[in-house]
mmCIF file of C-alpha atoms and ligand atoms in Angstrom:
data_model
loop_
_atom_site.group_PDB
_atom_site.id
_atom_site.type_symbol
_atom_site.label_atom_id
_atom_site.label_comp_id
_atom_site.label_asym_id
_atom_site.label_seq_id
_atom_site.Cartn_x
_atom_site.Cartn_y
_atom_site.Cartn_z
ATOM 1 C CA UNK A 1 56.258 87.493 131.460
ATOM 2 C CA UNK A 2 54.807 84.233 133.068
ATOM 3 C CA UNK A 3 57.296 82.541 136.235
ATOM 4 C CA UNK A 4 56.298 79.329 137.862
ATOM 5 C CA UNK A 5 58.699 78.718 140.798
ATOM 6 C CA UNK A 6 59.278 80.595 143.357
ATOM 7 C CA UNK A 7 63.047 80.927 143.250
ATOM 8 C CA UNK A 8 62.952 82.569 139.649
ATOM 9 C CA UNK A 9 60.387 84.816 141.396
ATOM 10 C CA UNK A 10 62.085 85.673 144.446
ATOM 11 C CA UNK A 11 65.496 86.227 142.290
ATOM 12 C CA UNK A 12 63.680 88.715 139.930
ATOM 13 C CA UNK A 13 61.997 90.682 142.933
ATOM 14 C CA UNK A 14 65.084 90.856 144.589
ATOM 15 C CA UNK A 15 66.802 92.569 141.503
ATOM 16 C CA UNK A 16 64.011 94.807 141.415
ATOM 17 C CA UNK A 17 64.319 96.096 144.740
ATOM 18 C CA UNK A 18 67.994 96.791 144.595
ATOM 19 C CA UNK A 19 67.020 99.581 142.247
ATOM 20 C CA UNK A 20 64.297 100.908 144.797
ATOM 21 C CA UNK A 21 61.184 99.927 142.918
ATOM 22 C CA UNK A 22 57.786 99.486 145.120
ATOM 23 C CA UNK A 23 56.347 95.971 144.450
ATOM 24 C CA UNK A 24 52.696 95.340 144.104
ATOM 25 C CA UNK A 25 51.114 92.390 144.081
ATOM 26 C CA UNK A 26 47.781 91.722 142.801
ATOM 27 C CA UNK A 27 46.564 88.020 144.612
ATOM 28 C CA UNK A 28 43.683 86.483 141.689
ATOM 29 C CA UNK A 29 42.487 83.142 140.528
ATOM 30 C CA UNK A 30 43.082 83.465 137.110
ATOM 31 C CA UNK A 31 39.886 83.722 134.586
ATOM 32 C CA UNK A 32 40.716 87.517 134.437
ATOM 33 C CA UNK A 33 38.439 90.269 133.794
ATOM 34 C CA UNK A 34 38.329 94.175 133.647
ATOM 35 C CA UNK A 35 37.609 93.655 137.523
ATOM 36 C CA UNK A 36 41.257 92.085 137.866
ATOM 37 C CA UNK A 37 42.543 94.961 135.404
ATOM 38 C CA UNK A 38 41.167 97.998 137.367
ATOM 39 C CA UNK A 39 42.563 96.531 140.063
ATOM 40 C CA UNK A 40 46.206 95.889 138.205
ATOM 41 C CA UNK A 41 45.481 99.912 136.905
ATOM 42 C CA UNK A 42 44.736 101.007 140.662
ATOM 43 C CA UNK A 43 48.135 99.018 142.007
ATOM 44 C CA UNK A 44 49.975 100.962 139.331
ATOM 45 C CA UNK A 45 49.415 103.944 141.182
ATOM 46 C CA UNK A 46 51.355 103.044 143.963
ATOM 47 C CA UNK A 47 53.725 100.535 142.467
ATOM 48 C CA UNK A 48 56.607 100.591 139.913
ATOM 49 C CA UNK A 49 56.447 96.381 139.459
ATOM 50 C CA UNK A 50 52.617 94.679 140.002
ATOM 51 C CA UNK A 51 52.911 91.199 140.279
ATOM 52 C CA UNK A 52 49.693 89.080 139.625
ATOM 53 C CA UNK A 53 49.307 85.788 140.990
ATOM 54 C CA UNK A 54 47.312 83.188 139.132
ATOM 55 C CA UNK A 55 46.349 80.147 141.280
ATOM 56 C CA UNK A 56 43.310 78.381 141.539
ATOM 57 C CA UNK A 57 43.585 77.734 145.695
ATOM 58 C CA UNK A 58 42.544 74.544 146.183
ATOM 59 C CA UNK A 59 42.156 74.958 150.100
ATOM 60 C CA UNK A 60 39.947 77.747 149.853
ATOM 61 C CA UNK A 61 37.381 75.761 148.128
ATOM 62 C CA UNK A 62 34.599 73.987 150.351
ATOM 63 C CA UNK A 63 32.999 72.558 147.555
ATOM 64 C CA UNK A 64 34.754 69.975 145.239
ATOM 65 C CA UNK A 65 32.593 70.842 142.048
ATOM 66 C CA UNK A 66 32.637 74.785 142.174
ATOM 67 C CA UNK A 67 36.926 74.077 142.378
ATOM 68 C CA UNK A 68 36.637 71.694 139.725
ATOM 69 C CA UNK A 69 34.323 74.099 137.284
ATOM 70 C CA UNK A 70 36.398 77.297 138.454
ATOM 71 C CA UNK A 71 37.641 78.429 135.207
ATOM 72 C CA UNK A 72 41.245 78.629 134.210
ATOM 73 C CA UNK A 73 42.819 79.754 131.371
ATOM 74 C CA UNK A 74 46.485 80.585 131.714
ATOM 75 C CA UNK A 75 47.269 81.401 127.762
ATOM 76 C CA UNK A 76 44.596 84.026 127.706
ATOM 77 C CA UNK A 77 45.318 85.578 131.160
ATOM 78 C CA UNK A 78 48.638 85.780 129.924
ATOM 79 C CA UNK A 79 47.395 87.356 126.556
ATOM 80 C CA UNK A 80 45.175 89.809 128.124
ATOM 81 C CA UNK A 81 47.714 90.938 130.599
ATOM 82 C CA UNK A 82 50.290 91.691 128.231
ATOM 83 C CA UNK A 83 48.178 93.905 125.947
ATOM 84 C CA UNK A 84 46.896 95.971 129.137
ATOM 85 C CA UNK A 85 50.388 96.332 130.415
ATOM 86 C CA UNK A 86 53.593 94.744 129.442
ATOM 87 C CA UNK A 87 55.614 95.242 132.382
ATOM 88 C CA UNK A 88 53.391 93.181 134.610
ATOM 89 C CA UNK A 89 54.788 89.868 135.927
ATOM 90 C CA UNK A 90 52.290 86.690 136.126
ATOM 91 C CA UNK A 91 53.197 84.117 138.807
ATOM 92 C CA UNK A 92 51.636 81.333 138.030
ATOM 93 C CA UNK A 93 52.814 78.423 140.364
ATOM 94 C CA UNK A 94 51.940 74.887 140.665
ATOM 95 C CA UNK A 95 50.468 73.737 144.031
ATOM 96 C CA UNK A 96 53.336 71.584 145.173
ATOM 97 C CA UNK A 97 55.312 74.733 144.472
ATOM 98 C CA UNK A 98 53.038 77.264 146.913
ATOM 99 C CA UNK A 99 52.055 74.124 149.496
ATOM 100 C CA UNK A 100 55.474 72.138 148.985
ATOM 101 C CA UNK A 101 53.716 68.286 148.946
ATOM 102 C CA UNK A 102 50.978 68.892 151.995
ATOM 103 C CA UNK A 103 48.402 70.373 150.220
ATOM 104 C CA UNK A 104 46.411 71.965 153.351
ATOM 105 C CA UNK A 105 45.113 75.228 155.226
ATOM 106 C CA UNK A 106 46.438 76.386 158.294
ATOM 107 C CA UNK A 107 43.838 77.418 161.204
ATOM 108 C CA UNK A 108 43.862 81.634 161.934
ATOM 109 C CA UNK A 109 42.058 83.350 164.746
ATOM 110 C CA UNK A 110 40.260 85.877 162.541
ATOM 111 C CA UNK A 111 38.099 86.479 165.337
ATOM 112 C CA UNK A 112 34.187 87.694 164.548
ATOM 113 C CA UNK A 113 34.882 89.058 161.003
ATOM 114 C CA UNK A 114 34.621 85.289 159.964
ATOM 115 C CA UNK A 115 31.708 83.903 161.748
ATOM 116 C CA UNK A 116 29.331 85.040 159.415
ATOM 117 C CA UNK A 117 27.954 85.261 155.796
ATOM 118 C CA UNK A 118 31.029 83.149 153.934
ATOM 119 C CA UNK A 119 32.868 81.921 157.189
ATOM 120 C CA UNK A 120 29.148 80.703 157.647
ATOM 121 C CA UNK A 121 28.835 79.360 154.788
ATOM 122 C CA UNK A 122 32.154 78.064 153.729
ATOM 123 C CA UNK A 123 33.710 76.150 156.179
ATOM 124 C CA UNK A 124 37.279 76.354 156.285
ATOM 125 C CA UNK A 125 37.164 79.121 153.399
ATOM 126 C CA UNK A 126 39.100 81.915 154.998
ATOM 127 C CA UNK A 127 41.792 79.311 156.226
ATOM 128 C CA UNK A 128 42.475 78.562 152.912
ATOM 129 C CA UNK A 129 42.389 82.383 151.912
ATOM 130 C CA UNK A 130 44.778 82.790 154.586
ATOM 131 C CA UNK A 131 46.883 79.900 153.951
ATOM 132 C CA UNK A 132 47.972 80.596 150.636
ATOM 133 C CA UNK A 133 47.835 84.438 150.877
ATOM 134 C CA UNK A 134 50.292 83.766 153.771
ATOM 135 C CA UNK A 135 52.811 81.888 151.491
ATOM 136 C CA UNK A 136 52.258 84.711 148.175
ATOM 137 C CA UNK A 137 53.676 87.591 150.814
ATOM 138 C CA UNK A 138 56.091 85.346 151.905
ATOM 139 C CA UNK A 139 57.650 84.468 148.649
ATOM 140 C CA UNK A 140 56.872 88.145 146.190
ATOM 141 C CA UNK A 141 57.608 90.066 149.627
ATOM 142 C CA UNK A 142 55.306 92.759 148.233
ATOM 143 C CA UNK A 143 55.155 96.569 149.668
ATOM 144 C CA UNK A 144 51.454 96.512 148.783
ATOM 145 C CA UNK A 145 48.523 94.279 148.161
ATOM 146 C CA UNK A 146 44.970 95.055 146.509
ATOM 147 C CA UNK A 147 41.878 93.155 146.862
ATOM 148 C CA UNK A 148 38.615 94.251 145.160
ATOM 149 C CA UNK A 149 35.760 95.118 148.253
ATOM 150 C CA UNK A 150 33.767 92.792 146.096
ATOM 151 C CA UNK A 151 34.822 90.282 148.700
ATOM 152 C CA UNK A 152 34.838 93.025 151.622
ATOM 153 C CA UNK A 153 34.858 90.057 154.207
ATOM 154 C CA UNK A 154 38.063 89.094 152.384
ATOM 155 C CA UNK A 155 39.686 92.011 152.344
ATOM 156 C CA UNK A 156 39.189 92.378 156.005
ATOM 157 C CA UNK A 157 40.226 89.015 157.342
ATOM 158 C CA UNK A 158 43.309 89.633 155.090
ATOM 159 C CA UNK A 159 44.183 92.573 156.530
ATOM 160 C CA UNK A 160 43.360 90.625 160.106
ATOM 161 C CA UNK A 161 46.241 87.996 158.381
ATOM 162 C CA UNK A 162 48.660 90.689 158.257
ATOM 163 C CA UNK A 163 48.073 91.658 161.734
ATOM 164 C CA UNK A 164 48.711 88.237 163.459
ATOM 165 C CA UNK A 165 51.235 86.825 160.934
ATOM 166 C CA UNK A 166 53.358 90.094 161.488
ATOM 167 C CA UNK A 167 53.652 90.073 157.344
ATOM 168 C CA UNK A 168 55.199 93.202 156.344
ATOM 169 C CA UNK A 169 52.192 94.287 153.456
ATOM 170 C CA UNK A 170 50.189 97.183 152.924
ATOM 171 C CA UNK A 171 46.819 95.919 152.408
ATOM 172 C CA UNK A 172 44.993 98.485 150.072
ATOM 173 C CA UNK A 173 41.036 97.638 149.113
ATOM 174 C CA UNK A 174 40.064 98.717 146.181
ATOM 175 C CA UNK A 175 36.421 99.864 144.469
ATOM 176 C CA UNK A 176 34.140 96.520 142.966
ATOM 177 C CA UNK A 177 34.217 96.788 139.530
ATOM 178 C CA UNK A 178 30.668 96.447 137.846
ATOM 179 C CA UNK A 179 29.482 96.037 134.339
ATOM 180 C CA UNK A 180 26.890 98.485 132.753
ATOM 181 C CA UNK A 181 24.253 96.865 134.570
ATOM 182 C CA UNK A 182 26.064 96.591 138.025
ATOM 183 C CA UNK A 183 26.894 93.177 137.911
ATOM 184 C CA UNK A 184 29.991 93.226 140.096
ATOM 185 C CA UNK A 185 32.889 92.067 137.767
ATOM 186 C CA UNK A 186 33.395 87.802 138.859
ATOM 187 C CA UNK A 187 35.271 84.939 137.305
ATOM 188 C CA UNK A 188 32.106 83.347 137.774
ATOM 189 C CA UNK A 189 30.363 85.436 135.303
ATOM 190 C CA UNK A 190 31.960 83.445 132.909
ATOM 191 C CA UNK A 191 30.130 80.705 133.675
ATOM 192 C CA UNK A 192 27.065 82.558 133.264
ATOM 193 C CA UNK A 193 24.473 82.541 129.918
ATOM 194 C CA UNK A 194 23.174 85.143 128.660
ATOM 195 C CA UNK A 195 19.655 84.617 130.800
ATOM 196 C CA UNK A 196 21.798 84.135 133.975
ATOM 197 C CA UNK A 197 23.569 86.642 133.656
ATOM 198 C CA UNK A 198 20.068 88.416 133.354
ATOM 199 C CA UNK A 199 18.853 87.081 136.053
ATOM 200 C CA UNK A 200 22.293 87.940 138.006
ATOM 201 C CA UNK A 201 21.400 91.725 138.127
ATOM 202 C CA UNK A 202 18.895 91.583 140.682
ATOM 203 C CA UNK A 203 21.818 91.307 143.349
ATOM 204 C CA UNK A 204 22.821 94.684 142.657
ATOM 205 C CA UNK A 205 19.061 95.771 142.708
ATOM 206 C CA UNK A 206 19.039 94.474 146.019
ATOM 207 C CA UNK A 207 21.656 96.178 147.353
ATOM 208 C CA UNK A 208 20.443 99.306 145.602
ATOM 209 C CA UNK A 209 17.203 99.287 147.369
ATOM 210 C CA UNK A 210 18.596 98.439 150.882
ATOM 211 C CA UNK A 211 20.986 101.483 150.465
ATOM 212 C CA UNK A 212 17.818 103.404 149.044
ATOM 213 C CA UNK A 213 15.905 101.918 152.103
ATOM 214 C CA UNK A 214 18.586 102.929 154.920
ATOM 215 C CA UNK A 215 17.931 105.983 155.958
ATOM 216 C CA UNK A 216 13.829 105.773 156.381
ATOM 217 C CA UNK A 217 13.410 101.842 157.693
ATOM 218 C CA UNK A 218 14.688 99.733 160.173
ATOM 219 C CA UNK A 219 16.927 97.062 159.178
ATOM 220 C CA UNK A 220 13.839 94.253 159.741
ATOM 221 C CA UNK A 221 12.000 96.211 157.166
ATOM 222 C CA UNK A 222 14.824 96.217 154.872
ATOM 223 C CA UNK A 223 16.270 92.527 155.080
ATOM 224 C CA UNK A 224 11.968 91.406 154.803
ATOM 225 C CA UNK A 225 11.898 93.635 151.509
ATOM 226 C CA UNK A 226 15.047 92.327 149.890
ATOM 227 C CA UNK A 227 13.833 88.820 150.966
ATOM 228 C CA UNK A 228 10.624 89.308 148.892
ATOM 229 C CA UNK A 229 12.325 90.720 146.196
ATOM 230 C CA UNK A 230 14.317 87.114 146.220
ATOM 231 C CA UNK A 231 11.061 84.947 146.651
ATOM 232 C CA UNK A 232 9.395 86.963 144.039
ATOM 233 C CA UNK A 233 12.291 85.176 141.090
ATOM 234 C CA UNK A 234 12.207 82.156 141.407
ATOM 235 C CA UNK A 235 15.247 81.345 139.182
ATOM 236 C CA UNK A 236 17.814 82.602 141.801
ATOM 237 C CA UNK A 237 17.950 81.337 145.069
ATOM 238 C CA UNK A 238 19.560 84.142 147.896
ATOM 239 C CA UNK A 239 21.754 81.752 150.523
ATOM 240 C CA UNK A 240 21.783 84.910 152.545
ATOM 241 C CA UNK A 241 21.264 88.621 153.011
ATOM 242 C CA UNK A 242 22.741 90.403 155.950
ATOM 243 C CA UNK A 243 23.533 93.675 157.082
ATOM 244 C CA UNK A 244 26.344 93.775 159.428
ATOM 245 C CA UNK A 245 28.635 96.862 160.559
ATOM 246 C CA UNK A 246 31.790 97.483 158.778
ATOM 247 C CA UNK A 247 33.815 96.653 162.096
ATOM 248 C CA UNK A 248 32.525 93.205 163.222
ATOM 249 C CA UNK A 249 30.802 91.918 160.303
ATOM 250 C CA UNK A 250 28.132 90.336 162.784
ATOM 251 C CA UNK A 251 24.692 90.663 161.037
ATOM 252 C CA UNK A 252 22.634 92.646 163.324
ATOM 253 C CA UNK A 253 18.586 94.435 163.228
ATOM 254 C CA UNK A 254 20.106 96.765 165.741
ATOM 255 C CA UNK A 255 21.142 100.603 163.960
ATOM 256 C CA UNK A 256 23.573 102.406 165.527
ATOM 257 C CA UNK A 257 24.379 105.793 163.964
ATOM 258 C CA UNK A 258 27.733 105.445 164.912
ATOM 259 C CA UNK A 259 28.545 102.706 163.053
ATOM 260 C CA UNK A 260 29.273 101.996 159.362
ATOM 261 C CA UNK A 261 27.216 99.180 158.083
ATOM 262 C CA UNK A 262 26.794 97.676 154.855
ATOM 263 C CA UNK A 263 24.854 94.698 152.941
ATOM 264 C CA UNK A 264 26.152 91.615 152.164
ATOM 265 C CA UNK A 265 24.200 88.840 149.615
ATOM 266 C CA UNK A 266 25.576 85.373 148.430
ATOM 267 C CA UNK A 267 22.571 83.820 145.924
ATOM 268 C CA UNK A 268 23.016 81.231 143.553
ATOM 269 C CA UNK A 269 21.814 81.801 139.627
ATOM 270 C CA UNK A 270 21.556 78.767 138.505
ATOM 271 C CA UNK A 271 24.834 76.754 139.867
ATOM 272 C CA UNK A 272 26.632 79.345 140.216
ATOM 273 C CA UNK A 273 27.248 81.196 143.691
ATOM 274 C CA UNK A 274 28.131 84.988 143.341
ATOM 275 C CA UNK A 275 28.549 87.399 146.061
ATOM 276 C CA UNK A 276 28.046 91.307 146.655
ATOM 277 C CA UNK A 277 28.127 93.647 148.752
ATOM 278 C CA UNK A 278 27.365 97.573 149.418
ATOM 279 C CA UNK A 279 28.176 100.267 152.431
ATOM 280 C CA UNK A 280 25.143 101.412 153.113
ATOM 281 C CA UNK A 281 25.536 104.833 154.681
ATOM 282 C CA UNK A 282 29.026 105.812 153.581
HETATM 283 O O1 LIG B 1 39.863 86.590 145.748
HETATM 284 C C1 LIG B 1 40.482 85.649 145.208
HETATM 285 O O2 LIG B 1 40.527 85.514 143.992
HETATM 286 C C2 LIG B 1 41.169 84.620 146.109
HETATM 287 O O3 LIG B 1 40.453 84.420 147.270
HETATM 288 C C3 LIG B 1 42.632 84.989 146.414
HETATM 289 C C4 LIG B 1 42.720 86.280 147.197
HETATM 290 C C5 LIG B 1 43.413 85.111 145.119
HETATM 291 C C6 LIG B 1 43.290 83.889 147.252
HETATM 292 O O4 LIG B 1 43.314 82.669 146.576
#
């Protein structure tokens, strides 16, 4: 079942929750993949009702041709969804419905867990993450949320979101999906050929050898190797590779046994941006 406005929503959530059923909702941009449906599979083991939002954010995007090329494709979302599992609900507003005629981000104090990596890279990103994620809880009123720790930054400043918007969610993170080559599951695949998507693999390589790498090196040694690995193909160009600890996510060279840390890449194959990630030594 697809609904587009947020009082149909609200009406039919309502319902539900008179007869005691948890509400999950799944946040996604659409172009869904077995990433979005392990992720719909996982929710159903909390929830009685998942709701999954399709809305290509346009706040969240720093980049006017990646938001343009983003793929959508509501009929086969809808298809794909229905065959995996009936009772899920699509919301699939319009952006006058979720922003209401000013089509702009709020400004959040995520504090450090946005300086870096994306916040670094995508200005005003997490603003926009925040700014619609901000109006989804407010109109499906989940119990619970899931986010894939593909985008572990993400998931963190969301649960940060939660924390100063006083939003009454559960924010649960959930395994990255991968592909038999350990491509981590992406609507940008899609946009991918068959060579890219080749080429794409070395990201999870990467992180592969930095985990392999952990224990025996210092993190200099480790970000110079990765950073060879990068120079060494040509065809896909790494914006960055840090290693930060799981509760700042400030890049450091600096290992603390204490701490949990993990790698983070963003590289571009072809025009295409993808990102991973990888806990390192947990
Ligand atoms: O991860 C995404 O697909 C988006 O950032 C999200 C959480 C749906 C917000 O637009």
């Amino acid at each position: 079942m697809v609904i587009e406005t947020k009082k149909s929503l609200s009406d039919f959530i309502e319902s539900e929750k008179k007869e005691k059923k948890i509400i999950g909702l799944v946040p996604t941009m659409g172009a869904l993949h077995d990433g979005h449906l392990s992720l719909i599979d996982f929710a159903y083991e909390f929830c009685d009702l998942v709701v999954v939002s399709v809305f290509v954010n346009p706040t969240q995007f720093n980049n006017p041709t990646d938001l343009d090329k983003y793929p959508r494709n509501l009929q086969k979302d809808e298809a794909l969804l229905t065959t995996h599992n009936s009772k899920t609900v699509i919301f699939a507003p319009s952006a006058e419905e979720v922003y209401a005629g000013k089509i702009q981000s709020e400004s959040y104090d995520f504090g450090s867990i946005v300086k870096f990596m994306e916040g670094e890279f995508r200005t005003g990103h997490f603003d926009g993450v925040g700014s619609v994620l901000k109006r989804l809880f407010d109109i499906v009123k989940p119990h619970k949320a899931f986010f894939g720790e593909k985008d572990f930054q993400q998931l963190m400043a969301v649960k940060k979101l939660v924390e100063i918007t006083n939003q009454e969610v559960e924010i649960i993170g959930c395994p990255t999906s991968r592909n038999e080559f350990g491509l981590a599951q992406s609507s940008r695949n899609f946009r991918l050929n068959d060579d890219e998507l080749k080429l794409a693999e070395i990201i999870h390589k990467a992180l592969t050898k930095a985990k392999l790498m952990f224990e025996d090196s210092d993190f200099e040694t480790i970000i110079a190797e990765i950073k060879t690995m990068f120079e060494n193909e040509k065809k896909v160009e790494l914006e960055y590779f840090s290693i930060a600890s799981e509760a700042d996510l400030t890049p450091t060279k600096i290992k603390d046994k204490n701490q949990k840390y993990r790698a983070f890449i963003a590289a571009f194959v072809g025009e295409v941006r993808l990102i991973d990630n990888m806990a390192l030594n947990y």
